[in-house]
mmCIF file of C-alpha atoms and ligand atoms in Angstrom:
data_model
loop_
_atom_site.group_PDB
_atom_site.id
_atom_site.type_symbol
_atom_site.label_atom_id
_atom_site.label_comp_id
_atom_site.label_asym_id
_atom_site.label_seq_id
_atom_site.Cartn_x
_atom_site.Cartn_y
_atom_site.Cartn_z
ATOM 1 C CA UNK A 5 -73.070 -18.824 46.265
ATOM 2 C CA UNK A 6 -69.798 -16.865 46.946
ATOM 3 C CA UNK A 7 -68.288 -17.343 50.574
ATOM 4 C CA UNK A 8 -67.907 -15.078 53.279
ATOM 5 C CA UNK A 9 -64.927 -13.459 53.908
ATOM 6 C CA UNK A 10 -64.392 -12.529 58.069
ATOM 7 C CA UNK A 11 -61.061 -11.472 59.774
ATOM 8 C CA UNK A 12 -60.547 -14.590 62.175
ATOM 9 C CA UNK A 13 -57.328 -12.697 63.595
ATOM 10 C CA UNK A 14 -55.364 -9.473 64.424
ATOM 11 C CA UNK A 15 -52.262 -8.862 65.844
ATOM 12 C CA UNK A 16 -49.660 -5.788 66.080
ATOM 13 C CA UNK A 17 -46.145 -5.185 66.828
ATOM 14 C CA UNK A 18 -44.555 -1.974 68.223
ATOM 15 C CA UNK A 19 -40.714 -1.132 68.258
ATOM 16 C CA UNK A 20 -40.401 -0.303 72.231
ATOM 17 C CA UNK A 21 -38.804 2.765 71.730
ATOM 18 C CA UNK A 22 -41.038 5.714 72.490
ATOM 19 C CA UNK A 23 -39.769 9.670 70.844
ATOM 20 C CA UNK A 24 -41.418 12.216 72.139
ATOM 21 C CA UNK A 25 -42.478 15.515 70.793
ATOM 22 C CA UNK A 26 -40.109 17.140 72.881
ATOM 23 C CA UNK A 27 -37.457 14.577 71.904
ATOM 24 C CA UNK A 28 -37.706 16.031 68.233
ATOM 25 C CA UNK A 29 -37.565 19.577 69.690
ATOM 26 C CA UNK A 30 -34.354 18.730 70.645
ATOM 27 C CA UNK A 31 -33.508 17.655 66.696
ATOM 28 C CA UNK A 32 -34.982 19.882 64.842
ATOM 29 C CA UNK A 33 -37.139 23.611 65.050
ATOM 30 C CA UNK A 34 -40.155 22.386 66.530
ATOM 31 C CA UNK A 35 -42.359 22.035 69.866
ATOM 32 C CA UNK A 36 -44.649 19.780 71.652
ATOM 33 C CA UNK A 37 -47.100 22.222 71.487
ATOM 34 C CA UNK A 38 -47.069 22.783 67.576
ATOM 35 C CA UNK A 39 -47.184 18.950 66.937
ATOM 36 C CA UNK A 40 -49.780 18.398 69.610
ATOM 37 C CA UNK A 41 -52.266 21.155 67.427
ATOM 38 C CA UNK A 42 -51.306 20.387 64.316
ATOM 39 C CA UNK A 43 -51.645 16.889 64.378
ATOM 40 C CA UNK A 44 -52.568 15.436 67.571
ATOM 41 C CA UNK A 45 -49.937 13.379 68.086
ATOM 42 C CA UNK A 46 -48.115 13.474 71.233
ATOM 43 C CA UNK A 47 -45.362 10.237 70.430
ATOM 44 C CA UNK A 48 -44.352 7.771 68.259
ATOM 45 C CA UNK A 49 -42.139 4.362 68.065
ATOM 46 C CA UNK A 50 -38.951 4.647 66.630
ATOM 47 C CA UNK A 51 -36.938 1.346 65.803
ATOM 48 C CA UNK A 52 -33.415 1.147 67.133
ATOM 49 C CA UNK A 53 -32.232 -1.463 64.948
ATOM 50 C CA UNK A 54 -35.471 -3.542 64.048
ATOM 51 C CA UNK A 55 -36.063 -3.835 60.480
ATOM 52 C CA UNK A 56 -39.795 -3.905 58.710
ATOM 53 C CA UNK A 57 -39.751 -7.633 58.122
ATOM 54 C CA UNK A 58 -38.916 -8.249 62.335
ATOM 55 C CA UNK A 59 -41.987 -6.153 62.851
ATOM 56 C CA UNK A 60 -43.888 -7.654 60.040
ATOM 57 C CA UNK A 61 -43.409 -11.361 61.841
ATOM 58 C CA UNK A 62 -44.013 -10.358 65.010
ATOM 59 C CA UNK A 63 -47.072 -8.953 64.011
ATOM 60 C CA UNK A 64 -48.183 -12.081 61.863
ATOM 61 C CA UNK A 65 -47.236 -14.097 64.641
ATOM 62 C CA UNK A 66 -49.596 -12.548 67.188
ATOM 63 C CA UNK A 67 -52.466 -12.319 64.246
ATOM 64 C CA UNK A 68 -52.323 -16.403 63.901
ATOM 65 C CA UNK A 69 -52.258 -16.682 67.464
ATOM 66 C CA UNK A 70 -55.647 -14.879 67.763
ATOM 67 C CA UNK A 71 -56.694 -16.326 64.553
ATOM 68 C CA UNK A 72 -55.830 -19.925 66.344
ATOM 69 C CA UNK A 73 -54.576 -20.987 63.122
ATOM 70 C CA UNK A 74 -50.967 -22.986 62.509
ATOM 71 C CA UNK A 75 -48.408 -21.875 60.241
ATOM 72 C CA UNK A 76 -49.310 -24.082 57.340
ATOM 73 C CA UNK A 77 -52.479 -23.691 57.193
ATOM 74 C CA UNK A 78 -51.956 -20.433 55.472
ATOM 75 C CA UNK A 79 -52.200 -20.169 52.120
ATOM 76 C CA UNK A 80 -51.096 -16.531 50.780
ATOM 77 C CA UNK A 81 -49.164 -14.059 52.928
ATOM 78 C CA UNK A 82 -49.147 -10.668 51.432
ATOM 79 C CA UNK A 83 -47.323 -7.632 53.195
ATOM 80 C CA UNK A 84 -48.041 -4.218 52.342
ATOM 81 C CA UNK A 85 -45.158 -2.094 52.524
ATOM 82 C CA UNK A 86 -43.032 1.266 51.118
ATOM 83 C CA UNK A 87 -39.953 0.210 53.690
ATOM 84 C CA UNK A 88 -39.092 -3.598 53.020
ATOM 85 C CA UNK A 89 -35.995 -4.383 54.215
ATOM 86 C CA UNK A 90 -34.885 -5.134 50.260
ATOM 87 C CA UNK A 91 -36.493 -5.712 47.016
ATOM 88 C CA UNK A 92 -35.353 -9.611 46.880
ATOM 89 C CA UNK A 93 -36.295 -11.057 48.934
ATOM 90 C CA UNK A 94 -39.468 -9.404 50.019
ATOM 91 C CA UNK A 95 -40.789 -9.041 53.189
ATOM 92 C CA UNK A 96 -43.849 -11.202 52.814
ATOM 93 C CA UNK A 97 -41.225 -14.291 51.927
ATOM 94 C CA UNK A 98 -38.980 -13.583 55.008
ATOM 95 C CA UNK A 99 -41.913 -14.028 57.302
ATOM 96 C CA UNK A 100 -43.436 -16.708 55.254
ATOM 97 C CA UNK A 101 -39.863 -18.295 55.855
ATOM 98 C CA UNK A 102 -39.624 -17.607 59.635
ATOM 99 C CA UNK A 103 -43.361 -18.308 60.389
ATOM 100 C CA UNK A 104 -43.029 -21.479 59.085
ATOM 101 C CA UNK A 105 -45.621 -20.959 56.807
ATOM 102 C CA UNK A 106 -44.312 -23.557 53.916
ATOM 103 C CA UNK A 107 -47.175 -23.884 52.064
ATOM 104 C CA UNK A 108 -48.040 -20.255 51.685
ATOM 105 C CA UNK A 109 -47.471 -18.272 48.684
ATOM 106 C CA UNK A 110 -46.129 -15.110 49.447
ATOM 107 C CA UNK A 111 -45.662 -11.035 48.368
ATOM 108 C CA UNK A 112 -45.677 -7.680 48.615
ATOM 109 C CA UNK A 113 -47.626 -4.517 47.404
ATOM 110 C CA UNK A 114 -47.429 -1.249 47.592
ATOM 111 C CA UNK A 115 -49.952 1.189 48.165
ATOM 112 C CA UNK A 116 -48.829 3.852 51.039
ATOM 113 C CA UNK A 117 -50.650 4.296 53.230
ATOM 114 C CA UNK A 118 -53.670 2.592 51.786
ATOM 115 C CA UNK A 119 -51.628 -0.383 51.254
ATOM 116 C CA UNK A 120 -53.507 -2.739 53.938
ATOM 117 C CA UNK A 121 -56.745 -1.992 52.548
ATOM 118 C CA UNK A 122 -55.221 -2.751 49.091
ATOM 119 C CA UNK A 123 -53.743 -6.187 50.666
ATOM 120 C CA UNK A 124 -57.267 -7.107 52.628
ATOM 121 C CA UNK A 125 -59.199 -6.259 49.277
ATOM 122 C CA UNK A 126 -56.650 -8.222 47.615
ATOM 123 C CA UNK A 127 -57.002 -11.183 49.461
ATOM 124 C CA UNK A 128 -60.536 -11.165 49.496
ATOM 125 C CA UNK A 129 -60.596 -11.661 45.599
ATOM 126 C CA UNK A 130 -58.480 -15.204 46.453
ATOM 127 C CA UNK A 131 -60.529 -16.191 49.357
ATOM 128 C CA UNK A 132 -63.746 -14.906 47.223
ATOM 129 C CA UNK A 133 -63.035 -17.225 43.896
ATOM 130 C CA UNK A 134 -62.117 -20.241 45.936
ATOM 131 C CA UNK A 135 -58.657 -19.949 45.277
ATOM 132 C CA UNK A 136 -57.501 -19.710 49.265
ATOM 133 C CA UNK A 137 -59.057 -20.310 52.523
ATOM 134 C CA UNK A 138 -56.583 -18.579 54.614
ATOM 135 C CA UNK A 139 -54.909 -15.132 53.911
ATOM 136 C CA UNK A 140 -52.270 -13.324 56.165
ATOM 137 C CA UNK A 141 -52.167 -9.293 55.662
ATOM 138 C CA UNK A 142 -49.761 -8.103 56.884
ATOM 139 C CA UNK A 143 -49.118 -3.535 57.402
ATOM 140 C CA UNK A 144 -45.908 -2.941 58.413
ATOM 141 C CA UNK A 145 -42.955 -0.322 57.879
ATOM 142 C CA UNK A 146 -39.981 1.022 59.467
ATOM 143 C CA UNK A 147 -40.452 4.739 57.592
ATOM 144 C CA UNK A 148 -37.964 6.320 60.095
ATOM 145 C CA UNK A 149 -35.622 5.385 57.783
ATOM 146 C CA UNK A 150 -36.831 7.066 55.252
ATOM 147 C CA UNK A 151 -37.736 10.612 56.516
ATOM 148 C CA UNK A 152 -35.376 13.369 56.820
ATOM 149 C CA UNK A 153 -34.970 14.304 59.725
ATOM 150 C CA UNK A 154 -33.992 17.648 59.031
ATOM 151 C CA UNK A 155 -37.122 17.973 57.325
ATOM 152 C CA UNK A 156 -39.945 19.360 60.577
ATOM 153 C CA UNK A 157 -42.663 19.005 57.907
ATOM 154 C CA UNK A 158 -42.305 15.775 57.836
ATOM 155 C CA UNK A 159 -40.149 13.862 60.620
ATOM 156 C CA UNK A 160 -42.614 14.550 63.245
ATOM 157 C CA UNK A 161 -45.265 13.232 61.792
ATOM 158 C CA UNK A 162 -44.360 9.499 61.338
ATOM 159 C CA UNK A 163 -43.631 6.511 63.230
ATOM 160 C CA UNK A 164 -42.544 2.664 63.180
ATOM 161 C CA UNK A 165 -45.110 -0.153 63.869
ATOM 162 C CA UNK A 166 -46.718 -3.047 62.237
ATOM 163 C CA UNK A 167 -50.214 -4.682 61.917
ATOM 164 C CA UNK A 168 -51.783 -8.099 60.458
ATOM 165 C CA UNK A 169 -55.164 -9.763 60.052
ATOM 166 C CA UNK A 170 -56.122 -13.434 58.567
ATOM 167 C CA UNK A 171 -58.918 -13.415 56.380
ATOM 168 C CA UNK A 172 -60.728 -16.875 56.373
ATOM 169 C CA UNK A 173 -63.523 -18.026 54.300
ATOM 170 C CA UNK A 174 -66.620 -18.926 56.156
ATOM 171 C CA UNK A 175 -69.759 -20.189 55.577
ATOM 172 C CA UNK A 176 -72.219 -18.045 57.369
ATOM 173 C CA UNK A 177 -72.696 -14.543 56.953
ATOM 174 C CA UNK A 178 -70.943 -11.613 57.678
ATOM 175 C CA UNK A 179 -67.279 -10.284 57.612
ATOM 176 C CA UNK A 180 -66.301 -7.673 54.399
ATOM 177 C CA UNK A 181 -69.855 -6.615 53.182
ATOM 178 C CA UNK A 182 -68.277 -3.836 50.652
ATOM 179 C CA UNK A 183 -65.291 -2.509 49.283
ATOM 180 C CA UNK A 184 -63.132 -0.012 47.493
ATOM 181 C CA UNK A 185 -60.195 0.589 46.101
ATOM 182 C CA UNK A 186 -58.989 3.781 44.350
ATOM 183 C CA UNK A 187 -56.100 5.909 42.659
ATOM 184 C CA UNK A 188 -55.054 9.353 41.380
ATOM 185 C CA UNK A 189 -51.768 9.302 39.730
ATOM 186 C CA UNK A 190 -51.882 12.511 37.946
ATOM 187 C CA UNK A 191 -50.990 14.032 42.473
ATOM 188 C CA UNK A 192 -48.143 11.253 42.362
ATOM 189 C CA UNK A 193 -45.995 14.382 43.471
ATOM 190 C CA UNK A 194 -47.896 14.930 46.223
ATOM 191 C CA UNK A 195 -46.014 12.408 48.464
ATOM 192 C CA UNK A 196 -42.904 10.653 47.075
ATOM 193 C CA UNK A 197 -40.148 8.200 48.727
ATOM 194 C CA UNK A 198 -37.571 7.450 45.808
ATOM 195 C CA UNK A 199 -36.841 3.557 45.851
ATOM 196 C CA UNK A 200 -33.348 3.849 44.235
ATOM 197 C CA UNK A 201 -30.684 5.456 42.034
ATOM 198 C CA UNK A 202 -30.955 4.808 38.449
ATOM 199 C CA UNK A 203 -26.898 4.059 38.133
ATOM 200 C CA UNK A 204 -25.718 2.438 35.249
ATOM 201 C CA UNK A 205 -22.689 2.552 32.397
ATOM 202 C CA UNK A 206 -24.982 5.246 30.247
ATOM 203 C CA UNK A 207 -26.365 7.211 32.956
ATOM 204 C CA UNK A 208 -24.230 9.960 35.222
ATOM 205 C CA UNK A 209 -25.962 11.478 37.615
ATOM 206 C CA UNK A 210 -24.949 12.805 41.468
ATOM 207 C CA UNK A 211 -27.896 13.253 42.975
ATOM 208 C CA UNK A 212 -28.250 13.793 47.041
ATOM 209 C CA UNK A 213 -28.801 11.709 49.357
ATOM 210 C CA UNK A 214 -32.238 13.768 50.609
ATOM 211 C CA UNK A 215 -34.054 12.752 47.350
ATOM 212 C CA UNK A 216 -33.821 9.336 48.648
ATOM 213 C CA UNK A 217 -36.394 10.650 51.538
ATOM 214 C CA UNK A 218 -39.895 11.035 51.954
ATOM 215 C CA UNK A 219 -41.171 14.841 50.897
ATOM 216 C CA UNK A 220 -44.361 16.108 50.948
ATOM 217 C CA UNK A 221 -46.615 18.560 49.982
ATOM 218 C CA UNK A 222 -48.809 18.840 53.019
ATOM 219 C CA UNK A 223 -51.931 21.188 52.910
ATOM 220 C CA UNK A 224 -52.448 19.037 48.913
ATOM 221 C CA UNK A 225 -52.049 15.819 51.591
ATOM 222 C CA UNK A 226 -54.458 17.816 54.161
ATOM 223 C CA UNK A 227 -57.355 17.972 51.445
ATOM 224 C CA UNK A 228 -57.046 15.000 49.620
ATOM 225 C CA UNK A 229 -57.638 12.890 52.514
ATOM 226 C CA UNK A 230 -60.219 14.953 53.674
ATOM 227 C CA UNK A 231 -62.227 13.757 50.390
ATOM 228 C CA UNK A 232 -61.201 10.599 50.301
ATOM 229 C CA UNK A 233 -62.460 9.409 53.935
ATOM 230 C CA UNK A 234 -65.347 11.493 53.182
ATOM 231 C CA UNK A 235 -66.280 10.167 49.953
ATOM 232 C CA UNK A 236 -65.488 6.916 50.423
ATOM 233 C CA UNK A 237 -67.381 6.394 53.172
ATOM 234 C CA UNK A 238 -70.244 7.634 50.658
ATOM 235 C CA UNK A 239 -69.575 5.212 48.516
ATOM 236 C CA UNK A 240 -69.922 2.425 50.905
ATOM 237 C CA UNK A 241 -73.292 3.445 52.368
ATOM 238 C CA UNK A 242 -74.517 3.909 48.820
ATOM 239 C CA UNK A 243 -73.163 0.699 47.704
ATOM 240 C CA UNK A 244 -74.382 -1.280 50.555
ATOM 241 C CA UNK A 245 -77.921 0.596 51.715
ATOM 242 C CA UNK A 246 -76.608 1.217 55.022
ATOM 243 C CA UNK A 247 -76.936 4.613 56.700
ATOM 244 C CA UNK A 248 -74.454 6.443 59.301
ATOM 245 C CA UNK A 249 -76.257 5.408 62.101
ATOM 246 C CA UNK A 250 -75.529 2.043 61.496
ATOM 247 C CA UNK A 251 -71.891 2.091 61.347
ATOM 248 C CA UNK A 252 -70.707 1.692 64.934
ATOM 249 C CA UNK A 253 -66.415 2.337 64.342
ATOM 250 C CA UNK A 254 -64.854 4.121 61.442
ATOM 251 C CA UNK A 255 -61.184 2.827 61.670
ATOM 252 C CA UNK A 256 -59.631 5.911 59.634
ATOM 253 C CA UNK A 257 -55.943 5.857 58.139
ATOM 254 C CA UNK A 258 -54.327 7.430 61.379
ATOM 255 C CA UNK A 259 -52.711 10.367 59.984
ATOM 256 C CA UNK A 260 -53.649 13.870 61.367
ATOM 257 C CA UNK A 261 -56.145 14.483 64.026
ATOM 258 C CA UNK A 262 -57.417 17.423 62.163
ATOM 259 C CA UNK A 263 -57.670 15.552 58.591
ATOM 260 C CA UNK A 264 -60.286 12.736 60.766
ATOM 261 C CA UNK A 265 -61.782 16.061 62.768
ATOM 262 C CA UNK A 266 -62.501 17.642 59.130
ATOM 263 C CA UNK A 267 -63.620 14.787 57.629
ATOM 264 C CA UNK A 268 -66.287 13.707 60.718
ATOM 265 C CA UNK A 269 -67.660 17.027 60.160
ATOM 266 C CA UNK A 270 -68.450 17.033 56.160
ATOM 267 C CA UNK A 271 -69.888 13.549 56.887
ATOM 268 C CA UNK A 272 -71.995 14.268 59.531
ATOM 269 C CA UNK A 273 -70.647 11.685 61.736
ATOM 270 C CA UNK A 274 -69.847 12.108 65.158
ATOM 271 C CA UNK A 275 -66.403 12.177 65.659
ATOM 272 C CA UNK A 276 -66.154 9.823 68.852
ATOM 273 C CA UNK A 277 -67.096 7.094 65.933
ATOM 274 C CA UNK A 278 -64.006 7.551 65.016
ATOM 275 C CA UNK A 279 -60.928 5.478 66.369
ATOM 276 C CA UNK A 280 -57.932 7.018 66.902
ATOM 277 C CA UNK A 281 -54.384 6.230 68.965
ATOM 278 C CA UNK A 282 -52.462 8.788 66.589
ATOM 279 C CA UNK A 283 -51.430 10.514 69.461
ATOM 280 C CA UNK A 284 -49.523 7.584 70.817
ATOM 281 C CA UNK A 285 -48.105 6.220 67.547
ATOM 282 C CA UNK A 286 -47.921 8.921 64.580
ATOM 283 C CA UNK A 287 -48.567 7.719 61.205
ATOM 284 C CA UNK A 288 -47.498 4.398 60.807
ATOM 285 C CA UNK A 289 -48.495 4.662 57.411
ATOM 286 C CA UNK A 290 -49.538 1.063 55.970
ATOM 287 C CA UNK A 291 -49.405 -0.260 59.207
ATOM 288 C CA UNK A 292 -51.850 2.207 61.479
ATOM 289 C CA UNK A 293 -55.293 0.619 60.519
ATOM 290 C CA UNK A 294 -54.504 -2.334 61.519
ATOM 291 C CA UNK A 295 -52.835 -1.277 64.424
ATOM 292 C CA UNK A 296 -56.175 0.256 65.062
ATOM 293 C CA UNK A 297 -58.579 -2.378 64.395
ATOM 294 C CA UNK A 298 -56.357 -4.650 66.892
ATOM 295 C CA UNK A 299 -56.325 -1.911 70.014
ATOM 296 C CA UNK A 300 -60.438 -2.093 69.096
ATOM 297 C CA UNK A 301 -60.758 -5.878 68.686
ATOM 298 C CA UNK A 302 -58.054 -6.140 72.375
ATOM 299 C CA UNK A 303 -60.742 -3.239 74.159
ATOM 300 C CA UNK A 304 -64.049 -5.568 74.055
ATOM 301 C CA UNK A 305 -65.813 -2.980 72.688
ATOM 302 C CA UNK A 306 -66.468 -4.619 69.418
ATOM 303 C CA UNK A 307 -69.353 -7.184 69.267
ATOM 304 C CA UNK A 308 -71.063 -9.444 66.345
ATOM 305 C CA UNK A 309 -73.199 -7.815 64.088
ATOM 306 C CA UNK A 310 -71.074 -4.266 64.728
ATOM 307 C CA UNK A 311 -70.337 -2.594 61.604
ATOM 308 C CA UNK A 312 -66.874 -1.350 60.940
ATOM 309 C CA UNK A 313 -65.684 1.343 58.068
ATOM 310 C CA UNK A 314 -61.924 0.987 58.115
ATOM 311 C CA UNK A 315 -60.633 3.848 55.439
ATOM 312 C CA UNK A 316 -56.956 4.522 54.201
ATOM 313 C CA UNK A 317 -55.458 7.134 51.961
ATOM 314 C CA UNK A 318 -52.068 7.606 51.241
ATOM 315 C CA UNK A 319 -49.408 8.473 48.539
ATOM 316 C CA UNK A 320 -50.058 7.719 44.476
ATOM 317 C CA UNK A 321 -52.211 9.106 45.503
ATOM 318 C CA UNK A 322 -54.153 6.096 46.319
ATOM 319 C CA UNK A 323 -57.391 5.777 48.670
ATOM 320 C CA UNK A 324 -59.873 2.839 49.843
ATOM 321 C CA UNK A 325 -62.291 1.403 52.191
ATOM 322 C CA UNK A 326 -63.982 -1.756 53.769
ATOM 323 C CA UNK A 327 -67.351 -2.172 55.294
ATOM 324 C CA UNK A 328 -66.883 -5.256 57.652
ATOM 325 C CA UNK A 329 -69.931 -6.592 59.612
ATOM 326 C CA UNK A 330 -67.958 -8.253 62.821
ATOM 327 C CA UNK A 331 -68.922 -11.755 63.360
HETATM 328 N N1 LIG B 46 -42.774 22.536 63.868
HETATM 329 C C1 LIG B 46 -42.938 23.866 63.869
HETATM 330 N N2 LIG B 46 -43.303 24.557 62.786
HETATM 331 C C2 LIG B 46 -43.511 23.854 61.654
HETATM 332 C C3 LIG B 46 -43.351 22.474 61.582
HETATM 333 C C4 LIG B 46 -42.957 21.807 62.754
HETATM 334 N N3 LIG B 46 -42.777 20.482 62.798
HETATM 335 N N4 LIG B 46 -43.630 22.066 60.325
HETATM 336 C C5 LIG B 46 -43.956 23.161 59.629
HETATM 337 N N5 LIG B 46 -43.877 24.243 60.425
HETATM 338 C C6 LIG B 46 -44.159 25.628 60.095
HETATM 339 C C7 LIG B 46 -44.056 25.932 58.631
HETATM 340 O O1 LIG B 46 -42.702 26.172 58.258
HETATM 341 C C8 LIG B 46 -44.923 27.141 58.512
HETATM 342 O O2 LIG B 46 -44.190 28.263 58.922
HETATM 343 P P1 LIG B 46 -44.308 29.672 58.150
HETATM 344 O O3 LIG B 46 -45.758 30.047 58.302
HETATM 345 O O4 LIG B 46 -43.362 30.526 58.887
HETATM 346 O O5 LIG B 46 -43.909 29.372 56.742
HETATM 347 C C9 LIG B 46 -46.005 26.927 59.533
HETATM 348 O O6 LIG B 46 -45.501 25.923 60.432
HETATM 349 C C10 LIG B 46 -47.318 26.446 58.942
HETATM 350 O O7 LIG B 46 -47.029 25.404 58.034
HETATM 351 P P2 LIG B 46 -48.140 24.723 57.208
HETATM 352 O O8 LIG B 46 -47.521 23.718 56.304
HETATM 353 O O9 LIG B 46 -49.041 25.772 56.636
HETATM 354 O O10 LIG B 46 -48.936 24.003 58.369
HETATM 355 P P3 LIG B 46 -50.248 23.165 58.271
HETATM 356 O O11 LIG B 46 -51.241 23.732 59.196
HETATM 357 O O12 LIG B 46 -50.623 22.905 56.857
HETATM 358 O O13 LIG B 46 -49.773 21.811 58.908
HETATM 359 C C11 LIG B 46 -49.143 19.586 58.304
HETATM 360 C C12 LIG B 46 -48.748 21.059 58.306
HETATM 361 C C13 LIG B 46 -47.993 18.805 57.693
HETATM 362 C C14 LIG B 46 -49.329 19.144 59.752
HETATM 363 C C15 LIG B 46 -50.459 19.426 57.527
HETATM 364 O O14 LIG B 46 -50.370 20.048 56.275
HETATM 365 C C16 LIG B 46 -50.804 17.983 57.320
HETATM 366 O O15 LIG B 46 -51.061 17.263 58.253
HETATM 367 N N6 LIG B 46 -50.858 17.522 56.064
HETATM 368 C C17 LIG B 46 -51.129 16.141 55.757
HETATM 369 C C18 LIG B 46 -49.892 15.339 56.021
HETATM 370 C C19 LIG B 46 -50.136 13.869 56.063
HETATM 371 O O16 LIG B 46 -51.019 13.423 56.742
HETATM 372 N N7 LIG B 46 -49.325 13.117 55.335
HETATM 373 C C20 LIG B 46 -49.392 11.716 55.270
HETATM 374 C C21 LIG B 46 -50.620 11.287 54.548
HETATM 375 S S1 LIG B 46 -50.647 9.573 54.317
#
């Protein structure tokens, strides 16, 4: 019989320091009030000097804690990411290395902002076939240093932050009861963040420092993750025979109040199922579900046998979901 596979932990990390809407009025051509209606976000964290992989550990520090698990007895740290600090080393082997966590293997992915429910479904594979007991998934990004932010279409909407969970094998039943993962790379122009130059003897090319930013095409953004939280959660009831009413939390990619207000409404959920803190943190991109799922886990409000859709979609475009039953 294949185990179980139940978060045993969460933990999250925010930068402390808090921009406001009207602190971005004073940067660029835009107001509190436009952000508030447009998005429903009233302020975000913005690092002032902490990299991704600070936030990362941090984060991964406070999931073990909860998970009451030591350093080594992880075996796999993955961290899902689109601002590492560098390529080499990554940011899953800089917090393996100051975690302590010597006899984990370690690496990143990339999937936007779908990339921790690329990394959870990931590491349920390992913990699935045997392979590992204990996984560390790690969200976490610094993307204000990778917006323009001369760009109001797109610096207002994001923020810094960082999220983790340990997925454990277990016996009994319970924990991720279905899953999804999903990609579109024909709309891989919808949202783009250039890694780097291509520079070498046989190639000249001056190209501006802006391309090296995050740009957007938002209403194309707006509708595909309309359709993806919509059909996704679809696909989960489907695949596992549940129905709406018993999903007590839908843990959406925290994005746009509108985009979750939308997509409540074409699924015929109410939207207070939905769990939001947008307006205090922006998009954090592969870090907000996570950041999410901890604020719900640190409320109370979640109790064994509740079932939890957590659903991401992000740039590639990529999309995907888990159907947890807490334990
Ligand atoms: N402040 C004030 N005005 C702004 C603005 C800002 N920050 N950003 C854009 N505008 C202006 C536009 O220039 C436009 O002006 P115009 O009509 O004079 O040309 C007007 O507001 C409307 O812009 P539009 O792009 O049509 O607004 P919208 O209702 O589509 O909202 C987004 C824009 C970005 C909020 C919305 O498209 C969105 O949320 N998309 C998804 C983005 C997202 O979630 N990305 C990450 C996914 S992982």
């Amino acid at each position: 019989m294949m185990s179980h596979v139940i978060i045993k932990g969460t933990g999250s990390y925010l930068p402390e320091n808090v921009m406001s809407n009207d602190d971005l009025s004073k940067m660029v051509d835009t107001s509190d009030d436009w952000i508030r209606t447009r998005t429903g976000i009233s302020e975000r964290r913005i690092s002032t000097g902490e990299r991704t992989s600070d936030l990362a550990y941090e984060a991964g520090l406070r999931a073990l804690k909860s998970a009451n698990l030591k350093p080594d007895e992880i075996d796999l740290i993955i961290c899902a990411t689109i601002t590492a600090d560098s390529f080499m080393p990554s940011c899953a082997c800089k917090v393996q290395g100051r975690l302590g966590a010597s006899l984990a293997a370690a690496f990143d992915l990339t999937a936007a902002c779908t990339g921790m429910i690329y990394g959870m479904v990931t590491a349920e594979q390992f913990i699935k076939t045997g392979m590992y007991s204990n996984v560390l998934v790690i969200g976490a990004e610094t993307l204000s240093g990778a917006l323009d932010w001369e760009d109001r279409s797109t610096c207002v909407l994001f923020g810094d932050g960082a999220s983790a969970v340990v997925l454990s094998r277990s016996d009994s039943g319970g924990g991720i009861i279905g899953s999804n993962l999903e990609a579109d790379g024909s709309k891989k122009n919808l949202l783009t963040l250039p890694a780097t130059t291509m520079l070498n003897p046989y190639v000249d090319k001056d190209i501006e420092d802006k391309q090296y930013k995050i740009s957007m095409q938002g209403q194309e953004v707006f509708k595909f993750a309309v359709r993806t939280i919509t059909s996704n959660i679809d696909f989960l009831l489907n695949k596992t025979g549940l129905t709406k009413e018993d999903i007590d939390y839908i843990i959406p990619h925290q994005a746009n109040l509108r985009i979750i207000e939308q997509a409540a409404k074409f699924c015929k959920v109410p939207v207070d199922k939905f769990f939001m803190n947008l307006d205090r943190y922006g998009n954090t991109s592969a870090a907000s579900i996570g950041i999410a799922l901890d604020e719900l886990v640190a409320s109370g409000n979640l109790n064994p046998g509740n079932k939890i859709i957590l659903v991401g979609f992000g740039g590639g475009m990529t999309g995907g979901s888990i159907l947890i039953e807490w334990v």
